[in-house]
Short mmCIF file of C-alpha atoms and ligand atoms in Angstrom, two decimals:
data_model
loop_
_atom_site.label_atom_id
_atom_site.label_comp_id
_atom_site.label_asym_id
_atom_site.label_seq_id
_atom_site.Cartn_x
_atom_site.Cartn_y
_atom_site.Cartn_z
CA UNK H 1 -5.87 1.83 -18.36
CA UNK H 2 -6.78 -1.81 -17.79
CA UNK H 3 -4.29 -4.38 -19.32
CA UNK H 4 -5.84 -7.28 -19.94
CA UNK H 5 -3.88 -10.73 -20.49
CA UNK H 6 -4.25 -14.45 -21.79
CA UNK H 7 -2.90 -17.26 -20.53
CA UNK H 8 -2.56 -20.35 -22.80
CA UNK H 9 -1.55 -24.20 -21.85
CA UNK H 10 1.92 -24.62 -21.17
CA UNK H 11 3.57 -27.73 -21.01
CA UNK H 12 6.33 -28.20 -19.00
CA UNK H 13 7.96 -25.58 -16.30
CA UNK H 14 11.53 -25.83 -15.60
CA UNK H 15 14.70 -23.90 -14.32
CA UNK H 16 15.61 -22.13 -10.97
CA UNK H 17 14.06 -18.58 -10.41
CA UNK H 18 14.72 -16.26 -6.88
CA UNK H 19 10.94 -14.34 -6.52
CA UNK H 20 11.38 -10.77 -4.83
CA UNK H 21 11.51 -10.26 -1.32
CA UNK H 22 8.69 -10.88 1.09
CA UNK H 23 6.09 -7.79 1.47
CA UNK H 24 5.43 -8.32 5.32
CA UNK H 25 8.96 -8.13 6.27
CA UNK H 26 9.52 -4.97 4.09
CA UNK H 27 7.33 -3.22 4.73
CA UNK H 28 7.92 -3.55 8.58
CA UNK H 29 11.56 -3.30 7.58
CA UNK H 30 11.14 0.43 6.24
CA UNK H 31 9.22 1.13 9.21
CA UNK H 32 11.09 0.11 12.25
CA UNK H 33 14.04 1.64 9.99
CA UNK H 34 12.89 5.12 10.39
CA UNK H 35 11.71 4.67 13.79
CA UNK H 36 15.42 3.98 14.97
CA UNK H 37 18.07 6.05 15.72
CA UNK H 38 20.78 5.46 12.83
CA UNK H 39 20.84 3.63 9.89
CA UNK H 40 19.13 0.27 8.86
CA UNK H 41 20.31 -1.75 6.00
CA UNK H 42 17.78 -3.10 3.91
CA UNK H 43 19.06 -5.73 1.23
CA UNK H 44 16.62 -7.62 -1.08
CA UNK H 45 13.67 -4.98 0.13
CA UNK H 46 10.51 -6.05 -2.42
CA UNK H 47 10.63 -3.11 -4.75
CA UNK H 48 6.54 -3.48 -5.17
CA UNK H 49 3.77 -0.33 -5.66
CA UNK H 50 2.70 -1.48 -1.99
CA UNK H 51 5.90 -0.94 -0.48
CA UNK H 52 7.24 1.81 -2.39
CA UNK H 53 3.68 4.16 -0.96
CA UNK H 54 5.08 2.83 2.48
CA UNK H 55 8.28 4.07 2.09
CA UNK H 56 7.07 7.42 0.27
CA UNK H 57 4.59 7.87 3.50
CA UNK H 58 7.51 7.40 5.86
CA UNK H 59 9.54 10.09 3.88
CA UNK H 60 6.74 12.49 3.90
CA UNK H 61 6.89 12.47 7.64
CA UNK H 62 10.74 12.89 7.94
CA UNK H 63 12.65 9.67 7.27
CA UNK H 64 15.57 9.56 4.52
CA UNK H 65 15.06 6.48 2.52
CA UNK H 66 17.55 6.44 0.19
CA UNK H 67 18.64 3.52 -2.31
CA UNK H 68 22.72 2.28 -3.78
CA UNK H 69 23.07 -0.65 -5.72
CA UNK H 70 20.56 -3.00 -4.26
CA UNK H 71 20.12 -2.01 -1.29
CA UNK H 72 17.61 0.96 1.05
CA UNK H 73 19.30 2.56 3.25
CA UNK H 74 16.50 4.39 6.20
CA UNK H 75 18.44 6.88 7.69
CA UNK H 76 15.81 6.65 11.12
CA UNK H 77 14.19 9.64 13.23
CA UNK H 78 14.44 7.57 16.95
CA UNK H 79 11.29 6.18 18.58
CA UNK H 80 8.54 8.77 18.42
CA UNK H 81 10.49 11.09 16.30
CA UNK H 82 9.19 11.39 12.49
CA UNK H 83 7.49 14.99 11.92
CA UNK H 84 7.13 15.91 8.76
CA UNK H 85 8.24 18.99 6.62
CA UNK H 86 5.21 21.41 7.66
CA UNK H 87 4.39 19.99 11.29
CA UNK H 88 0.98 22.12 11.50
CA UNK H 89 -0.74 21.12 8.49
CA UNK H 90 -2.04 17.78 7.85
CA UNK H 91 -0.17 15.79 5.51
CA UNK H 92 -1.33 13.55 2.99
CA UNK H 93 -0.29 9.76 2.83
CA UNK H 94 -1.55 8.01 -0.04
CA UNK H 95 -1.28 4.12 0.39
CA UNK H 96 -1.96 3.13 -3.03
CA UNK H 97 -3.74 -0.78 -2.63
CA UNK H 98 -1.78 -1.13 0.32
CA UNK H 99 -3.74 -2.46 3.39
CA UNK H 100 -0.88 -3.59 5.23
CA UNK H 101 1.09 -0.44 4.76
CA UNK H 102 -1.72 1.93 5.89
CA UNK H 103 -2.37 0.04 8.51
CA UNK H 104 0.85 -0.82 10.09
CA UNK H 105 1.35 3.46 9.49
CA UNK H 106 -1.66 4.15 11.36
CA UNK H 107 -0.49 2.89 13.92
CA UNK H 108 3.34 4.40 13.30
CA UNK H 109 1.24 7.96 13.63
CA UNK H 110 -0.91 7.25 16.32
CA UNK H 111 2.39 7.82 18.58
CA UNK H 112 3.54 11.01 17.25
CA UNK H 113 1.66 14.69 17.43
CA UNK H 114 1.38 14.32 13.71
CA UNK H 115 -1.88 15.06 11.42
CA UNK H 116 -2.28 13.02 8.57
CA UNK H 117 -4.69 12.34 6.06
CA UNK H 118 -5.01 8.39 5.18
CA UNK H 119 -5.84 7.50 1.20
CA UNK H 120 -6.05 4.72 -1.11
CA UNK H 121 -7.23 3.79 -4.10
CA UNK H 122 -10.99 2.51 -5.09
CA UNK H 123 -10.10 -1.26 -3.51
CA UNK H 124 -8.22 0.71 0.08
CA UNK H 125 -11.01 2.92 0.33
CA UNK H 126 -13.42 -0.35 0.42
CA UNK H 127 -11.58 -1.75 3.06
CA UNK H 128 -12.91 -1.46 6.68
CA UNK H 129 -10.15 0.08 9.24
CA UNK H 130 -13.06 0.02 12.28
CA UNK H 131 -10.23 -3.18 13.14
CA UNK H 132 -7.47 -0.56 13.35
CA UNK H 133 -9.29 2.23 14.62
CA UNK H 134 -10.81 1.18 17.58
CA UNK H 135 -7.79 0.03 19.98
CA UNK H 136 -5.86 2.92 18.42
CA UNK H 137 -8.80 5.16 19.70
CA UNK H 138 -8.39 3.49 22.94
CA UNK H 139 -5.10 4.32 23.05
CA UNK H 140 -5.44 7.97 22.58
CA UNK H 141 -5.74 8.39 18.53
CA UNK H 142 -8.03 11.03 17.11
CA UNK H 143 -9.88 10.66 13.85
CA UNK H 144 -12.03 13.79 12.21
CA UNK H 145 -14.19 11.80 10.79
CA UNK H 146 -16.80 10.47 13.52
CA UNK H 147 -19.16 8.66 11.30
CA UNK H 148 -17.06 6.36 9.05
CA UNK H 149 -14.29 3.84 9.15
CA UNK H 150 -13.53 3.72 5.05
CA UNK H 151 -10.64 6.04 3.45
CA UNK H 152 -10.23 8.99 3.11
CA UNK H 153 -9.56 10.00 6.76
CA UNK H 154 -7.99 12.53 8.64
CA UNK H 155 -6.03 10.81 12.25
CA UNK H 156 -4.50 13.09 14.59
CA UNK H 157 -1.93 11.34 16.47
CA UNK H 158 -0.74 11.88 20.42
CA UNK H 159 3.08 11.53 22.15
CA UNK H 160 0.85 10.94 25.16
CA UNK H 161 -0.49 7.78 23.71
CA UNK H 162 -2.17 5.06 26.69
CA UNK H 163 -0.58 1.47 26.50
CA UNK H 164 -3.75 -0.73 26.60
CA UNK H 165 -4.40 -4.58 26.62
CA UNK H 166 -6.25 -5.92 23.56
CA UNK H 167 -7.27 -8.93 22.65
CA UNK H 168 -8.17 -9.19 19.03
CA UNK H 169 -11.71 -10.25 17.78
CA UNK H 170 -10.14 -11.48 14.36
CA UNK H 171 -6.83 -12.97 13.49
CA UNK H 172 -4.90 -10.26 12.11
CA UNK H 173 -1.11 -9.37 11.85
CA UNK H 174 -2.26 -6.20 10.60
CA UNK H 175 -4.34 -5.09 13.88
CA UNK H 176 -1.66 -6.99 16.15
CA UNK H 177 1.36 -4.77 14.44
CA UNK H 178 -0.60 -1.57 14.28
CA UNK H 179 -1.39 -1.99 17.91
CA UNK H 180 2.20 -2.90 18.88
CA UNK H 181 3.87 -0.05 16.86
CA UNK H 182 1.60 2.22 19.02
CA UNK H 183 2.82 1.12 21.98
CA UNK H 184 6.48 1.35 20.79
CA UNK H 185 5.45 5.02 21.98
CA UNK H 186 3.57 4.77 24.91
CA UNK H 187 5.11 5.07 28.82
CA UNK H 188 4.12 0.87 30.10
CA UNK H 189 3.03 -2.41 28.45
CA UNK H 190 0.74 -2.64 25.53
CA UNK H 191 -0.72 -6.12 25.32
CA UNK H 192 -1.71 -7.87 22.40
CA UNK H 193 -3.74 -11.18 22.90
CA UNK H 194 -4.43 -13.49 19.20
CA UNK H 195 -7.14 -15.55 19.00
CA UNK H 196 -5.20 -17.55 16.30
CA UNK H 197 -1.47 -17.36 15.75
CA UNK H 198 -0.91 -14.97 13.04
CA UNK H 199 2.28 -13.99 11.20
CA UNK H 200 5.20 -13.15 13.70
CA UNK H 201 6.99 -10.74 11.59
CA UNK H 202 6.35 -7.60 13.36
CA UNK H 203 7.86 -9.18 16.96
CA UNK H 204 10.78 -10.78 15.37
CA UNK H 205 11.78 -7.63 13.98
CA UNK H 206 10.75 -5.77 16.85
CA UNK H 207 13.35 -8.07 19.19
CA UNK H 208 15.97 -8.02 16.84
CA UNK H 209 15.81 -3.79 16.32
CA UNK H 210 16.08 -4.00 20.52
CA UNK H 211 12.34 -3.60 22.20
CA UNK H 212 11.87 -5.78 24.82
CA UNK H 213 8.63 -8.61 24.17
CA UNK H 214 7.38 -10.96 26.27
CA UNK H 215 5.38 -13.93 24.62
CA UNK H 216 3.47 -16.24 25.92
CA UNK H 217 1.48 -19.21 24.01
CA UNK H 218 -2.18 -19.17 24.75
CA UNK H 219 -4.44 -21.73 23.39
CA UNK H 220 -4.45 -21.33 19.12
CA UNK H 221 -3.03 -17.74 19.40
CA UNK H 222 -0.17 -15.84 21.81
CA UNK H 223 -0.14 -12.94 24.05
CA UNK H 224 2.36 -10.71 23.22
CA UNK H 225 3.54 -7.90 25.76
CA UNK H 226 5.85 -4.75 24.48
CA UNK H 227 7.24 -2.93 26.96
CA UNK H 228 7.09 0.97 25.83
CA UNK H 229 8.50 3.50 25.27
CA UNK H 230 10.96 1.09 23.36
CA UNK H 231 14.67 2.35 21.99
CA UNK H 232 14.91 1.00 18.25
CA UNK H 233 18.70 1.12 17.07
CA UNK H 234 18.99 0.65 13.18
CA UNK H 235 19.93 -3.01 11.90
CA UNK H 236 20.91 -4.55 8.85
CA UNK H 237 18.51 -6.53 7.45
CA UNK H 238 18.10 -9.45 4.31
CA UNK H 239 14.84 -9.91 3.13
CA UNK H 240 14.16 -13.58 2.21
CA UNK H 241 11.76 -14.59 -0.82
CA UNK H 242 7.69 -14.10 -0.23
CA UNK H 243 6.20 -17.26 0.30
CA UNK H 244 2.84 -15.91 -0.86
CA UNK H 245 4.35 -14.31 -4.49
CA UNK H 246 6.31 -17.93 -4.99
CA UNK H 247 2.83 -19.87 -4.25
CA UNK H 248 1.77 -18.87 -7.79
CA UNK H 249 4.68 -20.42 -9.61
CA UNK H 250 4.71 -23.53 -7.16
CA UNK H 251 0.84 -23.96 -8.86
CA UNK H 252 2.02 -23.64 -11.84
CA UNK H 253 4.74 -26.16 -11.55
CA UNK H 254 2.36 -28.38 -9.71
CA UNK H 255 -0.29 -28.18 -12.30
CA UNK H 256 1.35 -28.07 -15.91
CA UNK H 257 3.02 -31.96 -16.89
CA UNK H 258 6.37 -32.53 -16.67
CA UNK H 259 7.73 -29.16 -14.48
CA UNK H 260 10.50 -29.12 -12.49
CA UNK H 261 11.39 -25.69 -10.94
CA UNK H 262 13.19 -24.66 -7.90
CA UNK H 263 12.31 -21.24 -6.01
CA UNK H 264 15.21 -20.02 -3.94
CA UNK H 265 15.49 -18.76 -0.23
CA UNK H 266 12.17 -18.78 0.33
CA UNK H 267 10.93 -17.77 3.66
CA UNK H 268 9.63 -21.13 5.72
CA UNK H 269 8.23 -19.29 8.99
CA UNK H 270 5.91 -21.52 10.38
CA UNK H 271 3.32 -18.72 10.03
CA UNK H 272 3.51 -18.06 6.72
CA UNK H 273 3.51 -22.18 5.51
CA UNK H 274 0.16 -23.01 5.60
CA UNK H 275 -0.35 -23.27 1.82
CA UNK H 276 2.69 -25.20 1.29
CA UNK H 277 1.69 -27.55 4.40
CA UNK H 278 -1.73 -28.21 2.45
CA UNK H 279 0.00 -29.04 -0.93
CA UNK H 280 2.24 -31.35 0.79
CA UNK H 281 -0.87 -33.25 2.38
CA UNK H 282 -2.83 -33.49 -0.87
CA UNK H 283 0.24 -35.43 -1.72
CA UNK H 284 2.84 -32.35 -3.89
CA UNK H 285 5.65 -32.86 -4.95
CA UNK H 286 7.78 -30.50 -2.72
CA UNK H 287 11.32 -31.08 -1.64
CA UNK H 288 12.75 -28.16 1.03
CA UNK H 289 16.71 -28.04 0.08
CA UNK H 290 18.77 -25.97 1.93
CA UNK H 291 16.84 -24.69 4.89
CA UNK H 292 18.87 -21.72 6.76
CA UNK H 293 18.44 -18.71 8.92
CA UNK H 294 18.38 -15.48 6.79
CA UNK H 295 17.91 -12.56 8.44
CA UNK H 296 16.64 -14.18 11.81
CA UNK H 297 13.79 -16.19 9.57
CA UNK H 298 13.83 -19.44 8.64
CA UNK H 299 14.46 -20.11 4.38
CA UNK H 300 14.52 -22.57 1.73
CA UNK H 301 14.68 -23.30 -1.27
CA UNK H 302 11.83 -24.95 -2.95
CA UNK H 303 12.04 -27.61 -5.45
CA UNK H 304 8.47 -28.26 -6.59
CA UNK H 305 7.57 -30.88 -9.45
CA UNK H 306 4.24 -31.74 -11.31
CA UNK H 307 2.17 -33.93 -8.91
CA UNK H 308 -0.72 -35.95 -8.89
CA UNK H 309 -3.26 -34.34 -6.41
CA UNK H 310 -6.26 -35.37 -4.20
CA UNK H 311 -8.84 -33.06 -2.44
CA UNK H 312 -8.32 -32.69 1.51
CA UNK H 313 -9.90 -31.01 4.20
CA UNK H 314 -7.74 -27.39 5.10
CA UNK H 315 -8.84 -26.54 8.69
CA UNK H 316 -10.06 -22.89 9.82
CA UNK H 317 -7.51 -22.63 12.35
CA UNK H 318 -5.13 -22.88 9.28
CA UNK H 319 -6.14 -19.69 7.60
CA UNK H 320 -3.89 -16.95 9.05
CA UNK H 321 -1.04 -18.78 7.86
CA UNK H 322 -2.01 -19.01 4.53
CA UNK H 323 -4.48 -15.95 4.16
CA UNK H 324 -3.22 -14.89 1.01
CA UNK H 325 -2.98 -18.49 -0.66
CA UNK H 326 -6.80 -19.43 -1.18
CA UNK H 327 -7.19 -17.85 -4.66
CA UNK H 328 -4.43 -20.05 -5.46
CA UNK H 329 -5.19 -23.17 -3.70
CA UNK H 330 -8.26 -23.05 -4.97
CA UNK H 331 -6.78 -23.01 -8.47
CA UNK H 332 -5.15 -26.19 -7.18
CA UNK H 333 -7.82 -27.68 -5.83
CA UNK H 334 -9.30 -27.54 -9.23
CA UNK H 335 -7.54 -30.49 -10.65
CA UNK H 336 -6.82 -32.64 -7.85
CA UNK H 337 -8.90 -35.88 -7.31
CA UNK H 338 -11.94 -35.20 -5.39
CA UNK H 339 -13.37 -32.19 -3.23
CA UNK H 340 -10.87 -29.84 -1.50
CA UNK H 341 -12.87 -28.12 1.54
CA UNK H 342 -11.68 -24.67 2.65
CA UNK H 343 -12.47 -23.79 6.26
CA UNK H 344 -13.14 -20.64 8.14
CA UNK H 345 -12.81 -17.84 4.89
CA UNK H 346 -14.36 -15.05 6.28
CA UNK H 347 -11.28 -12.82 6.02
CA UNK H 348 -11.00 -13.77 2.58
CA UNK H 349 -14.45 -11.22 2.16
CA UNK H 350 -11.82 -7.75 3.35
CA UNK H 351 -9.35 -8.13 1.36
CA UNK H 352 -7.86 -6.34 -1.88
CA UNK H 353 -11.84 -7.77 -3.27
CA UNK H 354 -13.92 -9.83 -1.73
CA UNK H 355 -12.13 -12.90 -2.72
CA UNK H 356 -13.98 -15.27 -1.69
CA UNK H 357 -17.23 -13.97 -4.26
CA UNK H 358 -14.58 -13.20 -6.64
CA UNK H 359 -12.21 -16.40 -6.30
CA UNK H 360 -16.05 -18.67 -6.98
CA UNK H 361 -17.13 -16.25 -9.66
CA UNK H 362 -13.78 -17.01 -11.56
CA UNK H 363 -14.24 -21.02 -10.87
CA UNK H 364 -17.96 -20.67 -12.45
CA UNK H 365 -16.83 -18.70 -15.16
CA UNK H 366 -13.98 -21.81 -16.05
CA UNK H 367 -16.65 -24.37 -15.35
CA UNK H 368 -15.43 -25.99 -12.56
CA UNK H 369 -17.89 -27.49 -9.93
CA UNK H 370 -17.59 -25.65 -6.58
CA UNK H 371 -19.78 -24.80 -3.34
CA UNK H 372 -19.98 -21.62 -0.88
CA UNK H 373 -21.28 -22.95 2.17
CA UNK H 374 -21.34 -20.10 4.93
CA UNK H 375 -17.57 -18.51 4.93
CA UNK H 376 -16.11 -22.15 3.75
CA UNK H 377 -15.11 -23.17 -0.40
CA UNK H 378 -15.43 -26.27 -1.39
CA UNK H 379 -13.84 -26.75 -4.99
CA UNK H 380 -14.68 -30.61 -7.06
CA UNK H 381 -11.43 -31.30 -9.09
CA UNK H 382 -11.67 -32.74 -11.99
CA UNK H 383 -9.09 -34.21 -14.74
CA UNK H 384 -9.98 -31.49 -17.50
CA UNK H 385 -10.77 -28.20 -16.59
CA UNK H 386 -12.46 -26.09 -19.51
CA UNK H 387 -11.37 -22.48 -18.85
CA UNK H 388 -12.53 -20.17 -21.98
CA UNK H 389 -13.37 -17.45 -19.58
CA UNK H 390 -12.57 -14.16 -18.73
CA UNK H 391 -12.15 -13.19 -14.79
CA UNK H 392 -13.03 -9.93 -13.22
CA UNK H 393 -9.70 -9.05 -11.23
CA UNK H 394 -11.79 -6.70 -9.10
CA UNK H 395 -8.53 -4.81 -8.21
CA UNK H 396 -6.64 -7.38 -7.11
CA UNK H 397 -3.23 -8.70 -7.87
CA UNK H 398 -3.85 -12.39 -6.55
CA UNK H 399 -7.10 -12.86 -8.65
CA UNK H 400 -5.09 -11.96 -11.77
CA UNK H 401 -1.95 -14.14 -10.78
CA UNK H 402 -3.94 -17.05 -9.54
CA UNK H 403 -6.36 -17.52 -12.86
CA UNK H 404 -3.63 -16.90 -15.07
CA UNK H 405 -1.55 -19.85 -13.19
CA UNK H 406 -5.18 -21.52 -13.89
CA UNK H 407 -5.12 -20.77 -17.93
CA UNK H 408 -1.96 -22.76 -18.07
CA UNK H 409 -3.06 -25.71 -17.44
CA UNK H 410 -7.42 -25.49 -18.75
CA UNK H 411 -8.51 -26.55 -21.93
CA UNK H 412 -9.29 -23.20 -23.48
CA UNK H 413 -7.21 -20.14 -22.59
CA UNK H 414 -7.98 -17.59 -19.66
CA UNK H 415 -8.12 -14.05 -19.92
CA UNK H 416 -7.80 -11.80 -17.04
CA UNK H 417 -9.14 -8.07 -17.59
CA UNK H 418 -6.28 -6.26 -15.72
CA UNK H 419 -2.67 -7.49 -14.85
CA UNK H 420 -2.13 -4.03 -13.79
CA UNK H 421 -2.59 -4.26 -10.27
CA UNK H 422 -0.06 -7.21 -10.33
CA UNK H 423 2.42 -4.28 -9.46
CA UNK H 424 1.26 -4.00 -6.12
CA UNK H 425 2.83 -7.21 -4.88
CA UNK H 426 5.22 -9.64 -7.38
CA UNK H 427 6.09 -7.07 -10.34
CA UNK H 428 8.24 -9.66 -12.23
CA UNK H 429 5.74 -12.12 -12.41
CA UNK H 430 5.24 -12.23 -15.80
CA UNK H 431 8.29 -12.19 -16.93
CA UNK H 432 9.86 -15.00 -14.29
CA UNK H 433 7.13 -17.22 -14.94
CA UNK H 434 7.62 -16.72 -18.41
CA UNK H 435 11.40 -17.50 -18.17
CA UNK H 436 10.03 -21.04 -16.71
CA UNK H 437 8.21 -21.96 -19.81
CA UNK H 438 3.90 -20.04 -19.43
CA UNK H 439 2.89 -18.62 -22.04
CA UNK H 440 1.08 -15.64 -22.12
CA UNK H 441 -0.39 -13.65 -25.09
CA UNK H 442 -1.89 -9.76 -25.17
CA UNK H 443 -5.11 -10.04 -25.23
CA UNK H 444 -8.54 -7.11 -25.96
CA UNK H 445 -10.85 -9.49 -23.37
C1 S3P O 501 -0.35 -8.99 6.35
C2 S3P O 501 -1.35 -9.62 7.06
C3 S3P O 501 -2.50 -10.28 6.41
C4 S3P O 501 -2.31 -10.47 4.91
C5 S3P O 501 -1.66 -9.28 4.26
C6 S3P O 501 -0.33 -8.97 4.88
C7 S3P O 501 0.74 -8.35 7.11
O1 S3P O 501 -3.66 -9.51 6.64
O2 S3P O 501 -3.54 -10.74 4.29
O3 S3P O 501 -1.48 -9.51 2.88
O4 S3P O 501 1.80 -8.06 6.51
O5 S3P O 501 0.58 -8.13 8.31
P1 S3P O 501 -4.46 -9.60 8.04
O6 S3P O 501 -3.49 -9.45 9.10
O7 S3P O 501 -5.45 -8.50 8.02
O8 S3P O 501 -5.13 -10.96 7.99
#
C-alpha cells in the first residue's frame, strides 16, 4: 500500500544527527564476510530493505549471519565455498529493489556450482543486467534464459570459472565488483579496466580481507588486476555514515534559512564526494571537522549551514562519484542563482526509475524552469520556488527523499505518492530529519 507524504516549509534546521551506515560498504561487507574463512565483524552495518535481501540471499546459500547488540556477525564459508541447503535444486534469491546487491551476488554465484534463480521487484525487474551478464558469460556463467537480460532469471554458476580481462563500456562499480568477485574464484588474473574512476569500495575491502590487487591509474579510470583464486580471512569491520543518505539532509540544511546541522563520520572517499565537491563550488556552506580513518576509509563530520547558492557547470567525468546525488542536486540547483548544468546523465536513465525523466517531471510539476538536452539537466534557479505538486516516486527512494527535501523550502507544500520505498536505503529518514526541525504531514495525494 502506497504511503503518500507532505512536506511543508520549515524554517530553520539545527542539531547534530549520525545517518546509518553506508550501503556500498555493507553490502560488500556481508559479502566478502561469508566468502572468508572465520568470522567478520560488522559494526554500524546499514540495517536497510536493500541490504537485509543481501544478507538473506547469502544465508540461503550457506552463510550464518547472525546479529548481538549492534553488531552482524558472518560466520564465512571460505572462498568458493557457499552451497546452499538443497545443492541440486535451484534456489531462489529475491533482491527486493536492490541493484547493487543482485548484482554484486551474481557475480558471488558465478564462482560456485550453485543454481539460483535471480528476482526483484517491479523497479529490479526493469533494470538491464546485459552489463553483468556478459563478462560473467565470458567467464564461464550460465543463464537459462537465452533471450532476455531483465529479472526473473535462472544463472547456473561454475568452480571452473575463466579469469578474463574486461574493460568496461560504462562506469560502473556494480559491473567492476561483480566481475572482480568472480575472479576471487577463478585459477589467474581477472582484469578490470574503468573508463572513469568509479567507487573503490569493493578493492579496499578486497585488500584489507587479504586478496592480492594490483592498480594502476589509467587516464580518467584504473585498471585493476585480482589475482585468483584469492584466500579471504574474516575482518572486523566499522561502517562509516553514507554520503549519499546524508546528501538529503545537507539540502535541506542548505536550502531552509537559518540551519545549522552537523552529520557525523561521514564517509569522505574521494569517490563518493562528488556532490559535496559541487555544493562547495556553487559556494555551500560546508565545514569538514574531524576528518579520520574509520575502517580503512576516510570520514568526517559535516557541518553544513544555509548558504547562498549560484548555478555552476558539474562535469560528466564527475558523475560516478556522485551517481546517486542528481535528484538531489537538482533540488539544489533549484534555488541557487542562475543555471546549474548537469553533464553526462545517461546512467541516471537505469536506475531504481529513470531518474533523469522522473527527476524533470517532478521540477515541471513544482514549476521550476529546467532543460533536457541529450543525457545532460540543466535546472534555472530561482528565489521562490512554487511547489503545490505531487511527484510520481516511480519506485524509488531518492525521488521521494529528494522532493520532500524540495517541499521544505517551496512556496506551497509537496506531496510525494509513496515514502514506502524510502526503506530500501535511509529508513530513519523521516524521523532524523524531523528531529532537525522538517515538517512533514500525512497526506491522501
Ligand atoms: C553502487 C554503484 C552505483 C550506484 C549504486 C551503488 C555500488 O551504481 O548507483 O547505488 O554499491 O556499487 P553503478 O555502479 O551501476 O553506477
Amino acid at each position: 500500500m502506497a504511503h503518500p507524504l507532505k512536506s511543508t516549509k520549515a524554517h530553520s534546521l539545527t542539531g547534530h544527527v549520525r545517518v546509518p551506515g553506508d550501503k556500498s560498504i555493507s553490502h560488500r561487507a556481508l559479502i566478502l564476510g561469508a566468502l572468508s574463512s572465520g568470522q567478520t565483524k560488522i559494526t554500524g552495518l546499514l540495517e536497510s530493505d536493500d541490504v537485509l535481501a543481501t544478507a538473506n540471499a547469502l544465508q540461503n546459500l550457506g552463510a550464518v549471519i547472525t546479529k548481538m547488540d549492534d553488531c552482524y556477525n558472518v560466520t564465512g564459508c571460505g572462498t568458493g565455498g557457499l552451497c546452499p541447503s538443497s545443492p541440486d535444486i535451484s534456489v531462489a534469491l529475491d533482491f527486493g529493489n536492490s541493484g547493487t546487491g543482485s548484482r554484486l551476488m551474481m557475480g558471488v554465484v558465478a564462482g560456485h556450482d550453485i543454481c539460483a534463480q535471480f528476482q526483484g521487484d517491479d523497479s529490479l525487474s526493469r533494470r538491464p543486467m546485459g552489463r553483468v551478464l556478459k563478462p560473467l558469460k565470458r567467464m564461464g556463467l550460465n543463464i537459462s534464459e537465452t533471450d532476455k537480460d531483465t529479472f526473473p532469471l535462472t544463472l547456473k554458476g561454475n568452480s571452473d570459472l575463466i579469469p578474463i580481462t574486461y574493460e568496461l563500456p560504462v562506469a560502473s562499480a556494480q559491473v567492476k565488483s561483480a566481475v572482480l568477485l568472480a575472479g576471487l574464484m577463478t585459477e589467474g588474473q581477472t582484469c578490470v579496466i574503468e573508463p572513469a574512476r568509479t567507487r573503490d569500495h569493493t578493492e579496499r575491502m578486497l585488500a584489507y580481507f587479504g586478496a592480492k590487487l594490483d592498480i594502476i591509474s589509467r587516464d580518467h579510470g584504473r585498471m585493476i588486476t585480482l589475482h585468483g583464486p584469492a584466500e579471504l580471512h574474516g575482518k572486523d569491520i566499522v561502517v562509516p555514515s553514507d554520503p549519499s543518505s546524508a546528501a538529503f539532509l545537507t539540502a535541506a540544511a542548505l536550502l531552509c534559512p537559518d540551519s545549522d546541522i552537523t552529520v557525523k563520520g561521514v564517509l569522505i572517499n574521494p569517490t563518493r564526494f562528488g556532490f559535496y565537491q559541487t555544493l562547495l563550488e556553487m559556494g555551500a556552506h560546508i565545514e569538514l571537522e574531524n576528518e579520520r580513518m574509520e575502517g580503512g576509509e576516510p570520514v568526517a563530520d559535516l557541518r553544513v549551514m544555509s548558504s547562498r547558492l549560484h548555478g555552476v557547470d558539474v562535469p560528466a567525468e564527475r558523475a560516478p562519484s556522485m551517481i546517486d546525488e542528481y535528484p538531489c542536486l537538482a533540488v539544489v540547483a533549484a534555488f541557487a542563482t542562475g543555471e546549474t548544468k548537469m553533464h553526462g546523465l545517461s546512467e541516471l536513465r537505469v536506475k531504481e526509475c529513470d531518474r533523469l525523466s522522473v527527476t524533470a517531471a517532478g521540477l515541471q510539476a513544482c514549476g521550476i524552469p529546467h532543460l533536457i538536452k541529450g543525457d545532460d539537466l540543466y535546472v534555472q534557479g530561482q528565489d521562490q520556488v512554487r511547489g503545490g505538486a505531487v511527484i510520481h516516486t516511480e519506485l524509488d527512494h531518492r525521488i521521494a527523499m529528494s522532493f520532500l527535501v524540495l517541499g521544505l523550502a517551496t512556496e506551497e507544500p509537496i506531496t510525494v505518492d509513496d515514502i514506502t520505498m524510502i526503506a530500501t536505503s535511509f529508513p530513519q529518514f523521516i524521523d532524523l530529519i524531523q528531529s532537525l526541525g522538517a515538517r512533514f504531514e500525512e497526506s491522501k495525494t
